[in-house]
Amino acid sequence: MEEKKRTIDRRLEQKIGFDRIRNIISDRCSTAYAAERTATETFSTNPSHIRKRLLLTDEMRLIMMFEDSFPSGGFIDCIDFLKPLERSSAAIDLLSLRKLKTMLETLRKVTSFFEGIKDGVYPNLKRMSAHIMGFPEVQRRIDLILDRYGDVKDTASDELYSIRKSLREKEGAISRRMSAILRKAQEEGIVDSDAGVSVRDGKMLIPVSAANKKRIAGFIYDESATGKTAFIEPAEVVELDNQIKELRFSEQREIVRILLEFTDFLRPYIPDLLNAAKYLGEIDFIMAKAQIALDFIAGMPIISDDGQMNLRKARHPLLERALRKEKKEIVPLTATLTPEKRILLISGPNAGGKSVCLKTVGLLQYMFQWGMLIPTSETSEMLVFDRIMVDIGDDQSLENDLSTYSSFLVNMKEMLTKADGKTLVLIDEFGSGTEPAAGGAIAEAILSELDKRGTYGVITTHYTNLKLYASADTGVINGAMMFDVKNIAPLFKLEMGLPGNSFAFELARKMGLPEAIIKDAENRAGEEFVGIERNLRKIARNRKALDEKLERIKHTDRTLENITDKYQKELQQIKQLKKDILDEAKKEAEEIIKGANRQVENTIKTIKESQAAKEETQEARKELQDFMSILAARKEKEQKEKDDYIERKIKQIDARKERQKQRKAKKADDKAMQEQMEQQAERERIEAFRSAPLKAGEKVRVKENGMVGEVQKVSAKAVVVAIGNISSKMPLDKVERITSNEFKSAVKETARPVSAIRFDSSISERKLSFSTEMDVRGERLNDAVEKVTRYVDDAVMLGVPSVRIIHGKGTGVLRDELQKLIRTIPGVAGVKDEHIQFGGTGVTIVTFE
């Protein structure tokens, strides 16, 4: 079972920067469910729950890097319209049906993906999807109702097929009749020869000059802006038009009946569909965390169970993101806390990176226990704490009559109430804000108490007495922020085991403070202060050097033991080899001696038998010399073989070293390539998200004006988008997909005050040529919406106080739709009809903030 939900400590999250991490993840969520999960997910203290969260995120990270078949889009909110359908009186609408179709297609792709992979690959995500059922019959019924563009098919029912067939026949008849009336009117000279049938609000009208408008029997539907042209609906087609209207009403009633029938069929599936929708929302939430892990180049650390915390090459994700924009590199943090040295006391110059180190530890620890992968080496070891307590920044309060130091003491009181061995404390500028002697003493007493309780922590300070405390045999270890004394610049690198120096006088010189002031300050500080700082660092440096020597001695002892064992073995091998060589040499020598004796005996025998003839004696001597030469050559050959053997061994050692060097270089190249691949994969993922086919229910932004809406229908070349209460049809390339959170932010966003807008010369020129009046009479609704949207956006940008939009009276449909649209545009202060003397309801006045 999941652990009991904890309340979210908003102050803590704001202090360490996790509130911004929440927002970044929320921005990546496609569904409101996932955004809500991001907002409500809590800090966990259960190692098994933390491990499960990390494994799910890590598996999804790998899927997003390597699995192209996993869907990256189509995650749609369906819970809001599914819940009401459990009531027998409720019915699904057409847009919700399109959303349900999209959701079921995405669900099928996700579950099919996990069903198709082998056991042991992404095991946690696969286990999570195991209980999710498919809905093939629901999908089949939806496919009988909707076509691929989300419109209701003619074949959805026999009655609908009959109604639409009649509609097409009536529309064809009215079109033919209108063409005949137009031709006759043109022949009689009533209508211009180049005039054509005009369509307004779905009605087919004939444009007639005002002088001839009574010569055609019918109803005047509208007039042009000048009043010279009247648009007439002939009386002959009114009856046909009425029949078409009746068929349209019948069509809508039949569609409602089909949807009611489908809702009744769907109702038994609602509980399972709600579970499926929550499952897809959970997958969307995990995907958002995995996407951020790829952005941060984060990995899964080891959960430590021996009381040791090792951060290796840790990076503050928010700082790294900011530095990356400036083409700068972050300096990674490596720090270790152990059961013996649980509290790290960091000192060093101002702006040297002390607070960054502290916040890096705090933020990564919170991210880890929240269930996020963290930007460190994957060999890092993290502890699980019951609580994180902080004193960072200024918490002074006028309402509660708290000064800076008073707020510090309040925080310390709370820490001392709760701190134990399962607590991580983070204290910035420990003890500052009051008289140094008293502040340092209180800080040391608090530090001693935290040390006794076995609390873990990271603390920054400038106080010398605290550095001395950490230099003694306590559970506190010093840490220094390194400083380039030569260039008077911080290095932003932490060195464990050494206390830091404030370098206050050096920084004062660098900042240009008068030398006389600095000299006076040094004299006032006195030799004692300088001596304490110098001796403290000397003691710490000597102690560190001693520790390093002891470690080297231990390492040397281990190495010596290994070498001694190796040499003992080699010595035994050499002794055995020597014995073998001697035995072989002795045997060979005996053979040689025997051969030499035989040769000498043969030589003597030959000389005797030949009675010492000179020529034969010389021949015998020559044979003996040849025999000796053969012996010498054999010896030389054996020596050469030994030399060759040694040379081969040396070459093998050199080759082995070269291979090791090449492996290290290849490893570095592979790491760089891996980072490039991850970055490329993220770019491709974002591109895939933007370019994937749109589906009903997804959120989009209009590229031209930045307005946001929800997709209602998608066809091969166009998309219908609901912007506020207005539905607008536009080309696919005019919109781009956005996340649910981006949609919410855009809807809530308010326009900047006009006074805050800064104008350049081009805007000034546009303002001079800008007309405060626009005429959209005679325009189709969609065209009028697009033109008015651009026009109002320009007016807001140029800081125009008000504009007039002339749309005509007609039936009032165009006026109503335009006014609804304009009210949704940021920066609009009011929308009203013109005074009756200047156009009344045929003109809309728009005022701006």
Short mmCIF file of C-alpha atoms in Angstrom, two decimals, residues 321-620:
data_model
loop_
_atom_site.label_atom_id
_atom_site.label_comp_id
_atom_site.label_asym_id
_atom_site.label_seq_id
_atom_site.Cartn_x
_atom_site.Cartn_y
_atom_site.Cartn_z
CA ARG A 321 20.11 25.49 -17.43
CA ALA A 322 20.75 29.22 -16.88
CA LEU A 323 24.51 28.86 -17.51
CA ARG A 324 23.87 26.81 -20.66
CA LYS A 325 21.98 29.75 -22.15
CA GLU A 326 25.08 31.88 -21.56
CA LYS A 327 27.34 29.19 -23.12
CA LYS A 328 28.98 28.55 -19.74
CA GLU A 329 29.85 25.30 -17.95
CA ILE A 330 28.77 24.44 -14.43
CA VAL A 331 31.34 23.21 -11.90
CA PRO A 332 30.09 19.83 -10.54
CA LEU A 333 29.92 19.22 -6.80
CA THR A 334 31.42 16.17 -5.12
CA ALA A 335 30.74 15.79 -1.40
CA THR A 336 30.55 12.95 1.12
CA LEU A 337 28.75 12.65 4.47
CA THR A 338 29.40 9.58 6.63
CA PRO A 339 28.15 8.35 10.02
CA GLU A 340 31.43 9.69 11.46
CA LYS A 341 31.33 13.06 9.62
CA ARG A 342 27.65 13.86 9.18
CA ILE A 343 27.68 17.66 8.92
CA LEU A 344 29.56 19.58 6.24
CA LEU A 345 30.56 23.11 7.32
CA ILE A 346 31.35 25.16 4.21
CA SER A 347 33.29 28.42 4.47
CA GLY A 348 34.95 30.66 1.93
CA PRO A 349 34.61 34.02 0.17
CA ASN A 350 31.31 35.70 -0.60
CA ALA A 351 29.92 34.82 -4.05
CA GLY A 352 32.23 31.83 -4.01
CA GLY A 353 29.53 29.19 -4.35
CA LYS A 354 28.77 28.22 -0.73
CA SER A 355 25.02 28.74 -1.03
CA VAL A 356 24.95 26.98 -4.41
CA CYS A 357 26.56 23.89 -2.85
CA LEU A 358 24.04 23.94 -0.01
CA LYS A 359 21.04 24.36 -2.34
CA THR A 360 22.39 21.70 -4.72
CA VAL A 361 22.43 19.16 -1.89
CA GLY A 362 18.97 20.21 -0.70
CA LEU A 363 17.34 20.30 -4.14
CA LEU A 364 18.79 16.97 -5.31
CA GLN A 365 17.82 15.27 -2.04
CA TYR A 366 14.25 16.55 -2.37
CA MET A 367 14.06 15.58 -6.05
CA PHE A 368 15.35 12.09 -5.17
CA GLN A 369 12.75 11.52 -2.43
CA TRP A 370 10.03 13.02 -4.65
CA GLY A 371 10.77 10.37 -7.26
CA MET A 372 12.88 12.20 -9.83
CA LEU A 373 16.13 11.16 -11.44
CA ILE A 374 18.88 13.57 -10.41
CA PRO A 375 21.77 15.16 -12.36
CA THR A 376 24.66 13.29 -10.75
CA SER A 377 26.85 10.32 -11.53
CA GLU A 378 24.78 7.13 -11.28
CA THR A 379 27.33 5.86 -8.73
CA SER A 380 26.12 8.53 -6.28
CA GLU A 381 24.62 7.21 -3.04
CA MET A 382 21.64 8.94 -1.45
CA LEU A 383 20.18 8.54 2.03
CA VAL A 384 16.45 8.63 2.80
CA PHE A 385 15.56 11.27 5.41
CA ASP A 386 12.32 11.72 7.35
CA ARG A 387 12.50 15.48 6.93
CA ILE A 388 14.54 18.30 5.43
CA MET A 389 14.72 21.51 7.49
CA VAL A 390 16.15 24.75 6.15
CA ASP A 391 17.17 28.23 7.16
CA ILE A 392 17.93 29.93 3.86
CA GLY A 393 17.42 33.58 3.06
CA ASP A 394 15.68 36.27 5.04
CA ASP A 395 12.39 35.35 6.79
CA GLN A 396 11.92 38.67 8.57
CA SER A 397 8.28 39.70 8.95
CA LEU A 398 6.81 43.11 9.75
CA GLU A 399 3.42 41.55 10.54
CA ASN A 400 4.91 39.15 13.12
CA ASP A 401 7.51 41.65 14.37
CA LEU A 402 10.41 39.38 13.38
CA SER A 403 13.86 40.72 12.49
CA THR A 404 16.33 38.73 10.42
CA TYR A 405 18.03 37.28 13.50
CA SER A 406 14.72 36.69 15.29
CA SER A 407 13.48 34.65 12.31
CA PHE A 408 16.76 32.70 12.42
CA LEU A 409 16.20 31.86 16.09
CA VAL A 410 12.60 30.79 15.38
CA ASN A 411 13.89 28.42 12.69
CA MET A 412 16.57 27.07 15.03
CA LYS A 413 13.97 26.44 17.73
CA GLU A 414 11.88 24.40 15.29
CA MET A 415 14.96 22.47 14.12
CA LEU A 416 16.00 21.62 17.67
CA THR A 417 12.44 20.44 18.39
CA LYS A 418 12.44 17.90 15.53
CA ALA A 419 16.05 17.21 14.48
CA ASP A 420 17.34 13.64 14.86
CA GLY A 421 19.46 11.12 13.00
CA LYS A 422 16.91 10.99 10.14
CA THR A 423 16.93 14.76 9.55
CA LEU A 424 18.86 16.78 6.97
CA VAL A 425 19.39 20.42 7.99
CA LEU A 426 20.47 23.14 5.57
CA ILE A 427 21.56 26.42 7.16
CA ASP A 428 22.90 29.33 5.13
CA GLU A 429 25.13 31.97 6.77
CA PHE A 430 24.87 30.24 10.15
CA GLY A 431 24.55 32.68 13.06
CA SER A 432 24.83 35.91 11.09
CA GLY A 433 22.57 38.89 11.70
CA THR A 434 23.64 39.83 15.20
CA GLU A 435 26.74 40.75 17.24
CA PRO A 436 29.48 38.36 16.01
CA ALA A 437 30.74 37.11 19.38
CA ALA A 438 27.27 36.27 20.68
CA GLY A 439 26.07 35.03 17.30
CA GLY A 440 29.09 32.77 16.91
CA ALA A 441 28.68 31.34 20.41
CA ILE A 442 24.97 30.58 19.91
CA ALA A 443 25.72 29.04 16.53
CA GLU A 444 28.44 26.83 18.02
CA ALA A 445 26.11 25.66 20.79
CA ILE A 446 23.40 24.79 18.25
CA LEU A 447 25.95 23.03 16.03
CA SER A 448 27.18 21.00 19.00
CA GLU A 449 23.62 19.92 19.84
CA LEU A 450 22.89 18.90 16.23
CA ASP A 451 26.15 16.96 16.23
CA LYS A 452 25.18 15.10 19.43
CA ARG A 453 21.83 14.11 17.93
CA GLY A 454 23.46 12.54 14.89
CA THR A 455 21.77 14.98 12.49
CA TYR A 456 23.02 15.24 8.92
CA GLY A 457 23.49 18.68 7.40
CA VAL A 458 25.19 21.22 5.19
CA ILE A 459 25.94 24.58 6.78
CA THR A 460 27.65 27.71 5.42
CA THR A 461 29.41 30.21 7.66
CA HIS A 462 32.18 32.79 8.07
CA TYR A 463 32.63 32.22 11.82
CA THR A 464 36.14 31.11 12.86
CA ASN A 465 34.95 29.39 16.06
CA LEU A 466 32.75 27.07 13.99
CA LYS A 467 35.70 26.19 11.73
CA LEU A 468 37.74 25.38 14.86
CA TYR A 469 34.89 23.18 16.13
CA ALA A 470 34.87 21.27 12.82
CA SER A 471 38.68 20.90 12.97
CA ALA A 472 38.41 19.05 16.28
CA ASP A 473 37.39 15.42 16.75
CA THR A 474 33.65 15.93 16.11
CA GLY A 475 31.00 14.78 13.67
CA VAL A 476 31.49 17.97 11.65
CA ILE A 477 33.87 18.28 8.70
CA ASN A 478 35.17 21.50 7.15
CA GLY A 479 34.74 22.29 3.49
CA ALA A 480 36.38 25.17 1.64
CA MET A 481 35.29 26.96 -1.49
CA MET A 482 38.48 27.26 -3.51
CA PHE A 483 39.78 30.70 -4.46
CA ASP A 484 42.27 31.83 -7.10
CA VAL A 485 44.43 34.15 -4.96
CA LYS A 486 46.52 35.22 -7.96
CA ASN A 487 43.54 36.44 -10.00
CA ILE A 488 41.32 37.23 -6.98
CA ALA A 489 38.49 35.10 -8.38
CA PRO A 490 36.40 32.24 -6.94
CA LEU A 491 36.79 28.77 -8.50
CA PHE A 492 33.34 27.51 -7.34
CA LYS A 493 34.95 24.19 -6.36
CA LEU A 494 34.49 22.51 -2.97
CA GLU A 495 37.48 20.96 -1.21
CA MET A 496 36.52 18.65 1.65
CA GLY A 497 38.55 18.68 4.87
CA LEU A 498 39.81 22.29 4.72
CA PRO A 499 38.27 25.43 6.24
CA GLY A 500 37.74 28.31 3.83
CA ASN A 501 39.00 31.88 4.02
CA SER A 502 36.75 34.88 3.40
CA PHE A 503 39.50 36.72 1.46
CA ALA A 504 37.70 39.90 2.54
CA PHE A 505 40.76 42.16 2.18
CA GLU A 506 41.68 40.71 -1.22
CA LEU A 507 38.13 41.13 -2.52
CA ALA A 508 38.02 44.68 -1.19
CA ARG A 509 41.16 45.50 -3.20
CA LYS A 510 39.67 43.93 -6.31
CA MET A 511 36.45 45.94 -5.93
CA GLY A 512 38.52 49.16 -5.82
CA LEU A 513 38.18 50.13 -2.16
CA PRO A 514 40.86 52.72 -1.26
CA GLU A 515 44.12 51.07 -0.16
CA ALA A 516 44.33 53.28 2.92
CA ILE A 517 40.96 51.98 4.11
CA ILE A 518 42.04 48.37 3.54
CA LYS A 519 45.34 48.89 5.41
CA ASP A 520 43.48 50.47 8.32
CA ALA A 521 41.08 47.53 8.38
CA GLU A 522 43.96 45.05 8.44
CA ASN A 523 45.54 46.91 11.36
CA ARG A 524 42.21 47.01 13.22
CA ALA A 525 41.72 43.27 12.66
CA GLY A 526 45.12 42.74 14.21
CA GLU A 527 47.70 40.02 13.92
CA GLU A 528 45.61 37.75 16.10
CA PHE A 529 42.79 37.53 13.55
CA VAL A 530 45.17 37.01 10.65
CA GLY A 531 47.16 34.49 12.70
CA ILE A 532 44.06 32.48 13.65
CA GLU A 533 42.98 32.25 10.03
CA ARG A 534 46.48 31.33 8.88
CA ASN A 535 47.09 28.79 11.65
CA LEU A 536 43.63 27.26 11.25
CA ARG A 537 44.26 26.61 7.59
CA LYS A 538 47.78 25.40 8.38
CA ILE A 539 46.44 22.94 10.98
CA ALA A 540 43.74 21.76 8.64
CA ARG A 541 46.18 21.49 5.75
CA ASN A 542 48.67 19.55 7.90
CA ARG A 543 45.90 17.31 9.17
CA LYS A 544 44.69 16.71 5.64
CA ALA A 545 48.25 16.03 4.51
CA LEU A 546 48.68 13.61 7.41
CA ASP A 547 45.43 11.85 6.52
CA GLU A 548 46.57 11.64 2.91
CA LYS A 549 49.97 10.26 4.01
CA LEU A 550 48.31 7.68 6.23
CA GLU A 551 46.06 6.70 3.35
CA ARG A 552 49.08 6.49 1.04
CA ILE A 553 50.93 4.38 3.60
CA LYS A 554 47.94 2.05 3.88
CA HIS A 555 47.73 1.91 0.12
CA THR A 556 51.50 1.32 -0.10
CA ASP A 557 51.24 -1.46 2.49
CA ARG A 558 48.48 -3.12 0.50
CA THR A 559 50.45 -2.67 -2.70
CA LEU A 560 53.63 -3.99 -1.03
CA GLU A 561 51.78 -7.05 0.22
CA ASN A 562 50.47 -7.68 -3.26
CA ILE A 563 53.94 -7.17 -4.78
CA THR A 564 55.55 -9.42 -2.12
CA ASP A 565 53.06 -12.18 -2.88
CA LYS A 566 53.68 -11.71 -6.59
CA TYR A 567 57.47 -11.81 -6.14
CA GLN A 568 57.26 -14.88 -3.91
CA LYS A 569 55.34 -16.68 -6.61
CA GLU A 570 57.73 -15.47 -9.29
CA LEU A 571 60.71 -16.47 -7.12
CA GLN A 572 59.32 -19.99 -6.78
CA GLN A 573 58.79 -20.07 -10.52
CA ILE A 574 62.34 -18.81 -11.15
CA LYS A 575 63.84 -21.38 -8.75
CA GLN A 576 61.94 -24.13 -10.49
CA LEU A 577 62.94 -22.76 -13.88
CA LYS A 578 66.57 -22.51 -12.74
CA LYS A 579 66.51 -26.13 -11.58
CA ASP A 580 64.97 -27.24 -14.86
CA ILE A 581 67.52 -25.25 -16.87
CA LEU A 582 70.41 -26.61 -14.82
CA ASP A 583 69.18 -30.18 -15.16
CA GLU A 584 68.78 -29.70 -18.88
CA ALA A 585 72.18 -27.97 -19.19
CA LYS A 586 73.83 -30.73 -17.18
CA LYS A 587 72.27 -33.35 -19.36
CA GLU A 588 73.23 -31.46 -22.50
CA ALA A 589 76.79 -30.94 -21.20
CA GLU A 590 77.12 -34.65 -20.58
CA GLU A 591 75.98 -35.32 -24.13
CA ILE A 592 78.44 -32.74 -25.45
CA ILE A 593 81.31 -34.22 -23.42
CA LYS A 594 80.45 -37.67 -24.61
CA GLY A 595 80.37 -36.39 -28.19
CA ALA A 596 83.65 -34.52 -27.73
CA ASN A 597 85.34 -37.59 -26.22
CA ARG A 598 84.17 -39.69 -29.11
CA GLN A 599 85.45 -37.08 -31.51
CA VAL A 600 88.86 -36.89 -29.81
CA GLU A 601 89.14 -40.64 -29.68
CA ASN A 602 88.28 -40.87 -33.37
CA THR A 603 90.85 -38.18 -34.14
CA ILE A 604 93.59 -39.93 -32.15
CA LYS A 605 92.66 -43.23 -33.75
CA THR A 606 92.83 -41.68 -37.19
CA ILE A 607 96.24 -40.11 -36.52
CA LYS A 608 97.62 -43.38 -35.21
CA GLU A 609 96.28 -45.39 -38.12
CA SER A 610 97.68 -42.94 -40.62
CA GLN A 611 100.96 -42.87 -38.76
CA ALA A 612 100.74 -39.17 -38.17
CA ALA A 613 100.73 -38.08 -41.76
CA LYS A 614 100.73 -34.30 -41.91
CA GLU A 615 97.75 -33.90 -44.22
CA GLU A 616 95.55 -36.31 -42.29
CA THR A 617 96.52 -34.71 -39.01
CA GLN A 618 95.44 -31.33 -40.30
CA GLU A 619 92.20 -32.85 -41.52
CA ALA A 620 91.50 -34.31 -38.11
#
